Amino acid sequence: MTTMKQQHFFSFSLVLFFFLHSTTTLAQPVAAPASPIVPSPPAPVPPALVPAPPAFAPAPAGPTNVTKVLVKASGFSLFIRLLKATSADDQITHQLNDTNNGMTIFAPSDNAFSSLSSGTLNGLNDQQKAALIQFHVIPSYIPITQFQTVSNPLRTNAGDNSRYKYPLNVTSYSTSSVNISTGITNSSVTGTIYTDGQLAIYQVDKVLLPYDLFGVKPPAPAPSPSKPHKKSKAGDSDDDSTTPDDAKVDTSAAVSTVSAMAMQNVVVFIVATASAMFCL
């Protein structure tokens, strides 16, 4: 009896399990149909890269314009006028452009020119004015710190290429004490107007007067005494010129000849007269 109950309970359990399983399965929603796969559009092909044009380097700047620097600094109108009148500004520009030595310029201020004696510049011709301006130009770049080690005399643009033609002598004990001597003028550097590693322009308190133009000239040598004229020997006919002494000698000889002829005539007359009287 007990066994039959257990069998019925087991059968009922199986039926109940099957029923619950079927209900759970039927209660699940029907899966939605899968959406169709839409192909994605192709990625755009990037345009071919066009090489960029080569970048051109900026044109190198030309040499510094000295007159523009001085105009901007102001107070150098007379020096600028002489630079242009003598064409020294063009020569400086070409020199800066054609060489790597650089340049150093000592620029006198208008006050420096006003301290010159009256007529100093008016007494110079065009060539001498050009030499005066070029005397203020050194054909090499000298920083203010190197004036203590430069070798004197400094060669300038004036004259020829000789260091001893239109020379300058510089004495420096520090960057704030630079003195310049020309043999006529003793000047000092009073400030730096411009410097860029190739060109240096320094202000000076006096116009640099070169000894070659303004120095005391030695007196002209006295003329040598004329040599006495040598008397020609008798019979020489190469020199027809006569000196006053020769003329005196010739005159004396002529007088002697005339006297002798007169005496001879007197003697002949006396002899003739005596002969006539004797015949009578």
PDB file of C-alpha atoms in Angstrom:
ATOM      1  CA  MET A   1       0.000   0.000   0.000  1.00  0.00           C
ATOM      2  CA  THR A   2       2.766   2.328   0.911  1.00  0.00           C
ATOM      3  CA  THR A   3       4.663   1.411  -2.202  1.00  0.00           C
ATOM      4  CA  MET A   4       1.725   2.245  -4.413  1.00  0.00           C
ATOM      5  CA  LYS A   5       1.391   5.646  -2.764  1.00  0.00           C
ATOM      6  CA  GLN A   6       5.008   6.350  -3.412  1.00  0.00           C
ATOM      7  CA  GLN A   7       4.582   5.369  -7.074  1.00  0.00           C
ATOM      8  CA  HIS A   8       1.543   7.627  -7.446  1.00  0.00           C
ATOM      9  CA  PHE A   9       3.397  10.488  -5.790  1.00  0.00           C
ATOM     10  CA  PHE A  10       6.359  10.011  -8.080  1.00  0.00           C
ATOM     11  CA  SER A  11       4.099   9.935 -11.144  1.00  0.00           C
ATOM     12  CA  PHE A  12       2.317  13.061  -9.976  1.00  0.00           C
ATOM     13  CA  SER A  13       5.631  14.796  -9.428  1.00  0.00           C
ATOM     14  CA  LEU A  14       6.726  13.981 -12.984  1.00  0.00           C
ATOM     15  CA  VAL A  15       3.448  15.283 -14.416  1.00  0.00           C
ATOM     16  CA  LEU A  16       3.695  18.442 -12.349  1.00  0.00           C
ATOM     17  CA  PHE A  17       7.295  19.035 -13.430  1.00  0.00           C
ATOM     18  CA  PHE A  18       6.401  18.519 -17.083  1.00  0.00           C
ATOM     19  CA  PHE A  19       3.463  20.909 -16.755  1.00  0.00           C
ATOM     20  CA  LEU A  20       5.530  23.627 -15.121  1.00  0.00           C
ATOM     21  CA  HIS A  21       8.275  23.265 -17.700  1.00  0.00           C
ATOM     22  CA  SER A  22       5.814  23.522 -20.591  1.00  0.00           C
ATOM     23  CA  THR A  23       4.174  26.605 -19.092  1.00  0.00           C
ATOM     24  CA  THR A  24       7.563  28.367 -18.679  1.00  0.00           C
ATOM     25  CA  THR A  25       8.525  27.555 -22.236  1.00  0.00           C
ATOM     26  CA  LEU A  26       5.213  28.777 -23.695  1.00  0.00           C
ATOM     27  CA  ALA A  27       5.360  31.940 -21.586  1.00  0.00           C
ATOM     28  CA  GLN A  28       8.737  33.075 -23.087  1.00  0.00           C
ATOM     29  CA  PRO A  29       8.305  35.700 -25.870  1.00  0.00           C
ATOM     30  CA  VAL A  30       9.122  34.763 -29.362  1.00  0.00           C
ATOM     31  CA  ALA A  31      12.501  36.137 -30.351  1.00  0.00           C
ATOM     32  CA  ALA A  32      12.269  38.976 -32.860  1.00  0.00           C
ATOM     33  CA  PRO A  33      13.695  38.233 -36.258  1.00  0.00           C
ATOM     34  CA  ALA A  34      17.218  39.441 -36.744  1.00  0.00           C
ATOM     35  CA  SER A  35      17.495  42.779 -38.592  1.00  0.00           C
ATOM     36  CA  PRO A  36      19.153  42.574 -41.966  1.00  0.00           C
ATOM     37  CA  ILE A  37      22.801  43.579 -42.045  1.00  0.00           C
ATOM     38  CA  VAL A  38      23.240  46.811 -44.010  1.00  0.00           C
ATOM     39  CA  PRO A  39      26.730  47.150 -45.448  1.00  0.00           C
ATOM     40  CA  SER A  40      28.527  50.313 -44.308  1.00  0.00           C
ATOM     41  CA  PRO A  41      29.502  52.760 -47.047  1.00  0.00           C
ATOM     42  CA  PRO A  42      33.126  52.568 -48.124  1.00  0.00           C
ATOM     43  CA  ALA A  43      35.491  54.908 -46.382  1.00  0.00           C
ATOM     44  CA  PRO A  44      36.376  57.929 -48.521  1.00  0.00           C
ATOM     45  CA  VAL A  45      39.740  57.655 -50.173  1.00  0.00           C
ATOM     46  CA  PRO A  46      41.983  60.533 -49.058  1.00  0.00           C
ATOM     47  CA  PRO A  47      43.199  62.715 -51.913  1.00  0.00           C
ATOM     48  CA  ALA A  48      46.733  62.211 -53.059  1.00  0.00           C
ATOM     49  CA  LEU A  49      49.158  64.327 -51.114  1.00  0.00           C
ATOM     50  CA  VAL A  50      50.585  67.130 -53.273  1.00  0.00           C
ATOM     51  CA  PRO A  51      54.097  68.134 -52.177  1.00  0.00           C
ATOM     52  CA  ALA A  52      54.148  71.623 -50.758  1.00  0.00           C
ATOM     53  CA  PRO A  53      56.204  74.174 -52.678  1.00  0.00           C
ATOM     54  CA  PRO A  54      59.676  74.658 -51.197  1.00  0.00           C
ATOM     55  CA  ALA A  55      59.890  77.462 -48.711  1.00  0.00           C
ATOM     56  CA  PHE A  56      62.282  80.158 -49.883  1.00  0.00           C
ATOM     57  CA  ALA A  57      64.664  81.554 -47.304  1.00  0.00           C
ATOM     58  CA  PRO A  58      64.291  85.294 -46.769  1.00  0.00           C
ATOM     59  CA  ALA A  59      66.760  87.372 -48.732  1.00  0.00           C
ATOM     60  CA  PRO A  60      69.729  88.373 -46.599  1.00  0.00           C
ATOM     61  CA  ALA A  61      69.556  91.920 -45.376  1.00  0.00           C
ATOM     62  CA  GLY A  62      71.980  94.337 -47.007  1.00  0.00           C
ATOM     63  CA  PRO A  63      74.689  96.226 -45.154  1.00  0.00           C
ATOM     64  CA  THR A  64      73.637  98.755 -42.574  1.00  0.00           C
ATOM     65  CA  ASN A  65      73.040 102.254 -43.925  1.00  0.00           C
ATOM     66  CA  VAL A  66      75.444 104.439 -41.955  1.00  0.00           C
ATOM     67  CA  THR A  67      73.742 107.733 -42.732  1.00  0.00           C
ATOM     68  CA  LYS A  68      70.356 106.399 -41.576  1.00  0.00           C
ATOM     69  CA  VAL A  69      71.920 105.287 -38.293  1.00  0.00           C
ATOM     70  CA  LEU A  70      73.436 108.745 -37.779  1.00  0.00           C
ATOM     71  CA  VAL A  71      70.185 110.512 -38.721  1.00  0.00           C
ATOM     72  CA  LYS A  72      68.318 108.413 -36.160  1.00  0.00           C
ATOM     73  CA  ALA A  73      70.945 109.171 -33.516  1.00  0.00           C
ATOM     74  CA  SER A  74      70.654 112.939 -34.332  1.00  0.00           C
ATOM     75  CA  GLY A  75      73.354 115.549 -33.788  1.00  0.00           C
ATOM     76  CA  PHE A  76      75.602 114.478 -36.700  1.00  0.00           C
ATOM     77  CA  SER A  77      74.274 116.598 -39.593  1.00  0.00           C
ATOM     78  CA  LEU A  78      77.681 118.047 -40.566  1.00  0.00           C
ATOM     79  CA  PHE A  79      79.355 114.650 -40.604  1.00  0.00           C
ATOM     80  CA  ILE A  80      76.469 113.233 -42.681  1.00  0.00           C
ATOM     81  CA  ARG A  81      76.781 116.132 -45.128  1.00  0.00           C
ATOM     82  CA  LEU A  82      80.490 115.456 -45.614  1.00  0.00           C
ATOM     83  CA  LEU A  83      79.881 111.706 -45.988  1.00  0.00           C
ATOM     84  CA  LYS A  84      77.519 112.402 -48.880  1.00  0.00           C
ATOM     85  CA  ALA A  85      79.519 115.245 -50.450  1.00  0.00           C
ATOM     86  CA  THR A  86      82.655 113.100 -50.657  1.00  0.00           C
ATOM     87  CA  SER A  87      80.747 109.887 -51.623  1.00  0.00           C
ATOM     88  CA  ALA A  88      82.289 108.223 -48.594  1.00  0.00           C
ATOM     89  CA  ASP A  89      78.870 106.810 -47.649  1.00  0.00           C
ATOM     90  CA  ASP A  90      78.707 104.814 -50.905  1.00  0.00           C
ATOM     91  CA  GLN A  91      82.250 103.559 -50.472  1.00  0.00           C
ATOM     92  CA  ILE A  92      81.485 102.418 -46.919  1.00  0.00           C
ATOM     93  CA  THR A  93      78.376 100.555 -48.130  1.00  0.00           C
ATOM     94  CA  HIS A  94      80.318  98.737 -50.865  1.00  0.00           C
ATOM     95  CA  GLN A  95      83.120  97.912 -48.454  1.00  0.00           C
ATOM     96  CA  LEU A  96      80.715  96.421 -45.917  1.00  0.00           C
ATOM     97  CA  ASN A  97      79.063  94.390 -48.662  1.00  0.00           C
ATOM     98  CA  ASP A  98      82.264  93.093 -50.287  1.00  0.00           C
ATOM     99  CA  THR A  99      84.420  92.187 -47.284  1.00  0.00           C
ATOM    100  CA  ASN A 100      84.050  90.268 -44.039  1.00  0.00           C
ATOM    101  CA  ASN A 101      86.416  92.469 -42.034  1.00  0.00           C
ATOM    102  CA  GLY A 102      83.697  94.837 -40.905  1.00  0.00           C
ATOM    103  CA  MET A 103      84.259  98.505 -40.185  1.00  0.00           C
ATOM    104  CA  THR A 104      84.692 100.978 -37.345  1.00  0.00           C
ATOM    105  CA  ILE A 105      83.670 104.645 -37.692  1.00  0.00           C
ATOM    106  CA  PHE A 106      84.492 107.546 -35.376  1.00  0.00           C
ATOM    107  CA  ALA A 107      81.685 110.073 -35.838  1.00  0.00           C
ATOM    108  CA  PRO A 108      82.296 113.662 -34.669  1.00  0.00           C
ATOM    109  CA  SER A 109      79.187 115.400 -33.404  1.00  0.00           C
ATOM    110  CA  ASP A 110      78.014 118.798 -34.627  1.00  0.00           C
ATOM    111  CA  ASN A 111      79.505 120.309 -31.462  1.00  0.00           C
ATOM    112  CA  ALA A 112      82.866 118.805 -32.409  1.00  0.00           C
ATOM    113  CA  PHE A 113      82.751 120.535 -35.801  1.00  0.00           C
ATOM    114  CA  SER A 114      81.716 123.843 -34.242  1.00  0.00           C
ATOM    115  CA  SER A 115      84.889 123.819 -32.135  1.00  0.00           C
ATOM    116  CA  LEU A 116      87.112 123.905 -35.230  1.00  0.00           C
ATOM    117  CA  SER A 117      88.919 127.107 -36.076  1.00  0.00           C
ATOM    118  CA  SER A 118      87.184 129.306 -38.624  1.00  0.00           C
ATOM    119  CA  GLY A 119      88.017 128.336 -42.192  1.00  0.00           C
ATOM    120  CA  THR A 120      89.430 124.908 -41.317  1.00  0.00           C
ATOM    121  CA  LEU A 121      87.169 123.056 -43.741  1.00  0.00           C
ATOM    122  CA  ASN A 122      86.910 125.828 -46.325  1.00  0.00           C
ATOM    123  CA  GLY A 123      90.653 125.698 -46.801  1.00  0.00           C
ATOM    124  CA  LEU A 124      90.495 122.092 -48.048  1.00  0.00           C
ATOM    125  CA  ASN A 125      89.909 121.005 -51.622  1.00  0.00           C
ATOM    126  CA  ASP A 126      87.571 118.114 -52.505  1.00  0.00           C
ATOM    127  CA  GLN A 127      90.342 115.510 -52.379  1.00  0.00           C
ATOM    128  CA  GLN A 128      91.496 116.693 -48.954  1.00  0.00           C
ATOM    129  CA  LYS A 129      87.930 116.688 -47.608  1.00  0.00           C
ATOM    130  CA  ALA A 130      87.536 113.088 -48.776  1.00  0.00           C
ATOM    131  CA  ALA A 131      90.795 112.177 -47.018  1.00  0.00           C
ATOM    132  CA  LEU A 132      89.577 113.906 -43.837  1.00  0.00           C
ATOM    133  CA  ILE A 133      86.342 111.871 -43.751  1.00  0.00           C
ATOM    134  CA  GLN A 134      88.066 108.585 -44.640  1.00  0.00           C
ATOM    135  CA  PHE A 135      90.499 109.315 -41.797  1.00  0.00           C
ATOM    136  CA  HIS A 136      87.576 108.627 -39.429  1.00  0.00           C
ATOM    137  CA  VAL A 137      87.019 105.117 -40.863  1.00  0.00           C
ATOM    138  CA  ILE A 138      88.909 101.971 -39.782  1.00  0.00           C
ATOM    139  CA  PRO A 139      88.613  99.075 -42.316  1.00  0.00           C
ATOM    140  CA  SER A 140      87.937  96.477 -39.603  1.00  0.00           C
ATOM    141  CA  TYR A 141      85.386  95.894 -36.865  1.00  0.00           C
ATOM    142  CA  ILE A 142      86.728  96.753 -33.395  1.00  0.00           C
ATOM    143  CA  PRO A 143      84.470  96.186 -30.370  1.00  0.00           C
ATOM    144  CA  ILE A 144      84.838  98.698 -27.586  1.00  0.00           C
ATOM    145  CA  THR A 145      86.438  96.010 -25.404  1.00  0.00           C
ATOM    146  CA  GLN A 146      89.275  95.382 -27.871  1.00  0.00           C
ATOM    147  CA  PHE A 147      90.732  98.882 -27.975  1.00  0.00           C
ATOM    148  CA  GLN A 148      92.977  97.891 -25.081  1.00  0.00           C
ATOM    149  CA  THR A 149      94.710  95.244 -27.211  1.00  0.00           C
ATOM    150  CA  VAL A 150      94.899  96.823 -30.690  1.00  0.00           C
ATOM    151  CA  SER A 151      98.292  97.503 -32.249  1.00  0.00           C
ATOM    152  CA  ASN A 152      99.119 101.126 -32.955  1.00  0.00           C
ATOM    153  CA  PRO A 153      99.058 102.866 -35.282  1.00  0.00           C
ATOM    154  CA  LEU A 154      95.657 101.900 -36.673  1.00  0.00           C
ATOM    155  CA  ARG A 155      95.352 101.944 -40.444  1.00  0.00           C
ATOM    156  CA  THR A 156      92.549 104.143 -41.737  1.00  0.00           C
ATOM    157  CA  ASN A 157      90.726 104.365 -45.062  1.00  0.00           C
ATOM    158  CA  ALA A 158      92.586 107.570 -45.906  1.00  0.00           C
ATOM    159  CA  GLY A 159      95.699 107.547 -48.038  1.00  0.00           C
ATOM    160  CA  ASP A 160      97.136 104.311 -49.351  1.00  0.00           C
ATOM    161  CA  ASN A 161      97.209 100.871 -47.755  1.00  0.00           C
ATOM    162  CA  SER A 162     100.212 101.716 -45.595  1.00  0.00           C
ATOM    163  CA  ARG A 163      99.621 101.648 -41.859  1.00  0.00           C
ATOM    164  CA  TYR A 164     101.838 104.702 -41.506  1.00  0.00           C
ATOM    165  CA  LYS A 165      99.874 106.861 -43.948  1.00  0.00           C
ATOM    166  CA  TYR A 166      97.182 108.842 -42.099  1.00  0.00           C
ATOM    167  CA  PRO A 167      97.609 106.751 -38.896  1.00  0.00           C
ATOM    168  CA  LEU A 168      95.605 106.849 -35.673  1.00  0.00           C
ATOM    169  CA  ASN A 169      96.892 105.948 -32.230  1.00  0.00           C
ATOM    170  CA  VAL A 170      94.432 104.651 -29.629  1.00  0.00           C
ATOM    171  CA  THR A 171      94.998 104.450 -25.889  1.00  0.00           C
ATOM    172  CA  SER A 172      92.432 102.629 -23.769  1.00  0.00           C
ATOM    173  CA  TYR A 173      92.427 101.735 -20.080  1.00  0.00           C
ATOM    174  CA  SER A 174      88.802 100.563 -19.889  1.00  0.00           C
ATOM    175  CA  THR A 175      85.638 100.510 -21.977  1.00  0.00           C
ATOM    176  CA  SER A 176      84.793 103.948 -20.590  1.00  0.00           C
ATOM    177  CA  SER A 177      88.177 105.504 -21.408  1.00  0.00           C
ATOM    178  CA  VAL A 178      89.222 105.382 -25.066  1.00  0.00           C
ATOM    179  CA  ASN A 179      91.481 108.195 -26.276  1.00  0.00           C
ATOM    180  CA  ILE A 180      92.512 108.849 -29.882  1.00  0.00           C
ATOM    181  CA  SER A 181      95.565 110.826 -30.992  1.00  0.00           C
ATOM    182  CA  THR A 182      96.351 112.029 -34.510  1.00  0.00           C
ATOM    183  CA  GLY A 183      99.435 114.105 -33.820  1.00  0.00           C
ATOM    184  CA  ILE A 184      97.221 117.199 -34.135  1.00  0.00           C
ATOM    185  CA  THR A 185      94.064 116.255 -32.224  1.00  0.00           C
ATOM    186  CA  ASN A 186      93.527 114.414 -28.951  1.00  0.00           C
ATOM    187  CA  SER A 187      89.950 113.116 -28.860  1.00  0.00           C
ATOM    188  CA  SER A 188      87.886 110.731 -26.720  1.00  0.00           C
ATOM    189  CA  VAL A 189      85.132 108.230 -27.447  1.00  0.00           C
ATOM    190  CA  THR A 190      82.053 109.543 -25.652  1.00  0.00           C
ATOM    191  CA  GLY A 191      79.593 106.796 -26.522  1.00  0.00           C
ATOM    192  CA  THR A 192      78.568 103.906 -28.765  1.00  0.00           C
ATOM    193  CA  ILE A 193      76.062 104.891 -31.452  1.00  0.00           C
ATOM    194  CA  TYR A 194      75.677 101.494 -33.154  1.00  0.00           C
ATOM    195  CA  THR A 195      77.210  98.034 -33.158  1.00  0.00           C
ATOM    196  CA  ASP A 196      76.057  94.761 -34.723  1.00  0.00           C
ATOM    197  CA  GLY A 197      79.142  92.547 -34.853  1.00  0.00           C
ATOM    198  CA  GLN A 198      80.195  93.879 -38.261  1.00  0.00           C
ATOM    199  CA  LEU A 199      79.823  97.647 -37.998  1.00  0.00           C
ATOM    200  CA  ALA A 200      80.666  99.807 -35.009  1.00  0.00           C
ATOM    201  CA  ILE A 201      80.010 103.572 -34.874  1.00  0.00           C
ATOM    202  CA  TYR A 202      81.438 105.519 -31.937  1.00  0.00           C
ATOM    203  CA  GLN A 203      80.869 109.172 -31.093  1.00  0.00           C
ATOM    204  CA  VAL A 204      83.995 111.316 -30.604  1.00  0.00           C
ATOM    205  CA  ASP A 205      84.144 114.770 -29.056  1.00  0.00           C
ATOM    206  CA  LYS A 206      86.564 116.277 -31.616  1.00  0.00           C
ATOM    207  CA  VAL A 207      87.101 116.140 -35.351  1.00  0.00           C
ATOM    208  CA  LEU A 208      90.152 113.961 -36.050  1.00  0.00           C
ATOM    209  CA  LEU A 209      92.577 116.188 -37.974  1.00  0.00           C
ATOM    210  CA  PRO A 210      95.308 114.158 -39.729  1.00  0.00           C
ATOM    211  CA  TYR A 211      98.874 115.337 -39.446  1.00  0.00           C
ATOM    212  CA  ASP A 212      99.326 114.771 -43.171  1.00  0.00           C
ATOM    213  CA  LEU A 213      96.881 117.618 -43.870  1.00  0.00           C
ATOM    214  CA  PHE A 214      97.204 119.917 -40.868  1.00  0.00           C
ATOM    215  CA  GLY A 215     100.715 119.268 -39.581  1.00  0.00           C
ATOM    216  CA  VAL A 216     103.446 121.905 -39.771  1.00  0.00           C
ATOM    217  CA  LYS A 217     105.208 121.496 -43.073  1.00  0.00           C
ATOM    218  CA  PRO A 218     109.034 121.628 -42.970  1.00  0.00           C
ATOM    219  CA  PRO A 219     110.521 124.783 -44.531  1.00  0.00           C
ATOM    220  CA  ALA A 220     111.548 124.538 -48.142  1.00  0.00           C
ATOM    221  CA  PRO A 221     115.294 123.952 -48.561  1.00  0.00           C
ATOM    222  CA  ALA A 222     117.330 127.037 -49.476  1.00  0.00           C
ATOM    223  CA  PRO A 223     118.515 127.167 -53.085  1.00  0.00           C
ATOM    224  CA  SER A 224     122.071 125.945 -53.514  1.00  0.00           C
ATOM    225  CA  PRO A 225     124.647 128.620 -54.492  1.00  0.00           C
ATOM    226  CA  SER A 226     125.505 128.743 -58.169  1.00  0.00           C
ATOM    227  CA  LYS A 227     128.885 127.326 -59.132  1.00  0.00           C
ATOM    228  CA  PRO A 228     131.486 129.801 -60.485  1.00  0.00           C
ATOM    229  CA  HIS A 229     131.893 129.768 -64.239  1.00  0.00           C
ATOM    230  CA  LYS A 230     135.065 128.098 -65.389  1.00  0.00           C
ATOM    231  CA  LYS A 231     137.112 130.110 -67.884  1.00  0.00           C
ATOM    232  CA  SER A 232     137.647 128.328 -71.116  1.00  0.00           C
ATOM    233  CA  LYS A 233     141.151 127.545 -72.192  1.00  0.00           C
ATOM    234  CA  ALA A 234     142.762 129.358 -75.053  1.00  0.00           C
ATOM    235  CA  GLY A 235     141.800 127.868 -78.375  1.00  0.00           C
ATOM    236  CA  ASP A 236     138.569 126.255 -77.054  1.00  0.00           C
ATOM    237  CA  SER A 237     135.661 127.143 -79.300  1.00  0.00           C
ATOM    238  CA  ASP A 238     133.006 124.833 -77.828  1.00  0.00           C
ATOM    239  CA  ASP A 239     131.507 127.516 -75.568  1.00  0.00           C
ATOM    240  CA  ASP A 240     130.597 130.761 -77.311  1.00  0.00           C
ATOM    241  CA  SER A 241     129.120 132.318 -74.163  1.00  0.00           C
ATOM    242  CA  THR A 242     131.161 134.961 -72.395  1.00  0.00           C
ATOM    243  CA  THR A 243     131.091 136.159 -68.814  1.00  0.00           C
ATOM    244  CA  PRO A 244     131.535 139.783 -67.780  1.00  0.00           C
ATOM    245  CA  ASP A 245     135.168 138.982 -66.914  1.00  0.00           C
ATOM    246  CA  ASP A 246     135.679 137.591 -70.395  1.00  0.00           C
ATOM    247  CA  ALA A 247     134.163 140.735 -71.833  1.00  0.00           C
ATOM    248  CA  LYS A 248     136.570 142.862 -69.821  1.00  0.00           C
ATOM    249  CA  VAL A 249     139.497 140.812 -71.016  1.00  0.00           C
ATOM    250  CA  ASP A 250     138.360 141.103 -74.626  1.00  0.00           C
ATOM    251  CA  THR A 251     137.892 144.897 -74.281  1.00  0.00           C
ATOM    252  CA  SER A 252     141.313 145.363 -72.757  1.00  0.00           C
ATOM    253  CA  ALA A 253     142.882 143.397 -75.560  1.00  0.00           C
ATOM    254  CA  ALA A 254     141.108 145.541 -78.137  1.00  0.00           C
ATOM    255  CA  VAL A 255     142.340 148.769 -76.478  1.00  0.00           C
ATOM    256  CA  SER A 256     145.904 147.446 -76.414  1.00  0.00           C
ATOM    257  CA  THR A 257     145.744 146.593 -80.086  1.00  0.00           C
ATOM    258  CA  VAL A 258     144.493 150.068 -81.034  1.00  0.00           C
ATOM    259  CA  SER A 259     147.216 151.727 -78.934  1.00  0.00           C
ATOM    260  CA  ALA A 260     149.928 149.664 -80.571  1.00  0.00           C
ATOM    261  CA  MET A 261     148.687 150.556 -84.061  1.00  0.00           C
ATOM    262  CA  ALA A 262     148.594 154.282 -83.161  1.00  0.00           C
ATOM    263  CA  MET A 263     152.123 154.166 -81.798  1.00  0.00           C
ATOM    264  CA  GLN A 264     153.297 152.414 -84.923  1.00  0.00           C
ATOM    265  CA  ASN A 265     151.718 155.085 -87.122  1.00  0.00           C
ATOM    266  CA  VAL A 266     153.383 157.859 -85.072  1.00  0.00           C
ATOM    267  CA  VAL A 267     156.776 156.174 -85.467  1.00  0.00           C
ATOM    268  CA  VAL A 268     156.285 155.843 -89.218  1.00  0.00           C
ATOM    269  CA  PHE A 269     155.250 159.499 -89.464  1.00  0.00           C
ATOM    270  CA  ILE A 270     158.339 160.651 -87.521  1.00  0.00           C
ATOM    271  CA  VAL A 271     160.654 158.527 -89.634  1.00  0.00           C
ATOM    272  CA  ALA A 272     159.070 159.829 -92.842  1.00  0.00           C
ATOM    273  CA  THR A 273     159.341 163.443 -91.692  1.00  0.00           C
ATOM    274  CA  ALA A 274     163.009 163.003 -90.685  1.00  0.00           C
ATOM    275  CA  SER A 275     163.788 161.413 -94.039  1.00  0.00           C
ATOM    276  CA  ALA A 276     162.207 164.317 -95.900  1.00  0.00           C
ATOM    277  CA  MET A 277     164.175 166.893 -93.933  1.00  0.00           C
ATOM    278  CA  PHE A 278     167.445 165.013 -94.479  1.00  0.00           C
ATOM    279  CA  CYS A 279     166.894 165.018 -98.211  1.00  0.00           C
ATOM    280  CA  LEU A 280     166.455 168.764 -98.221  1.00  0.00           C
TER     281      LEU A 280
END
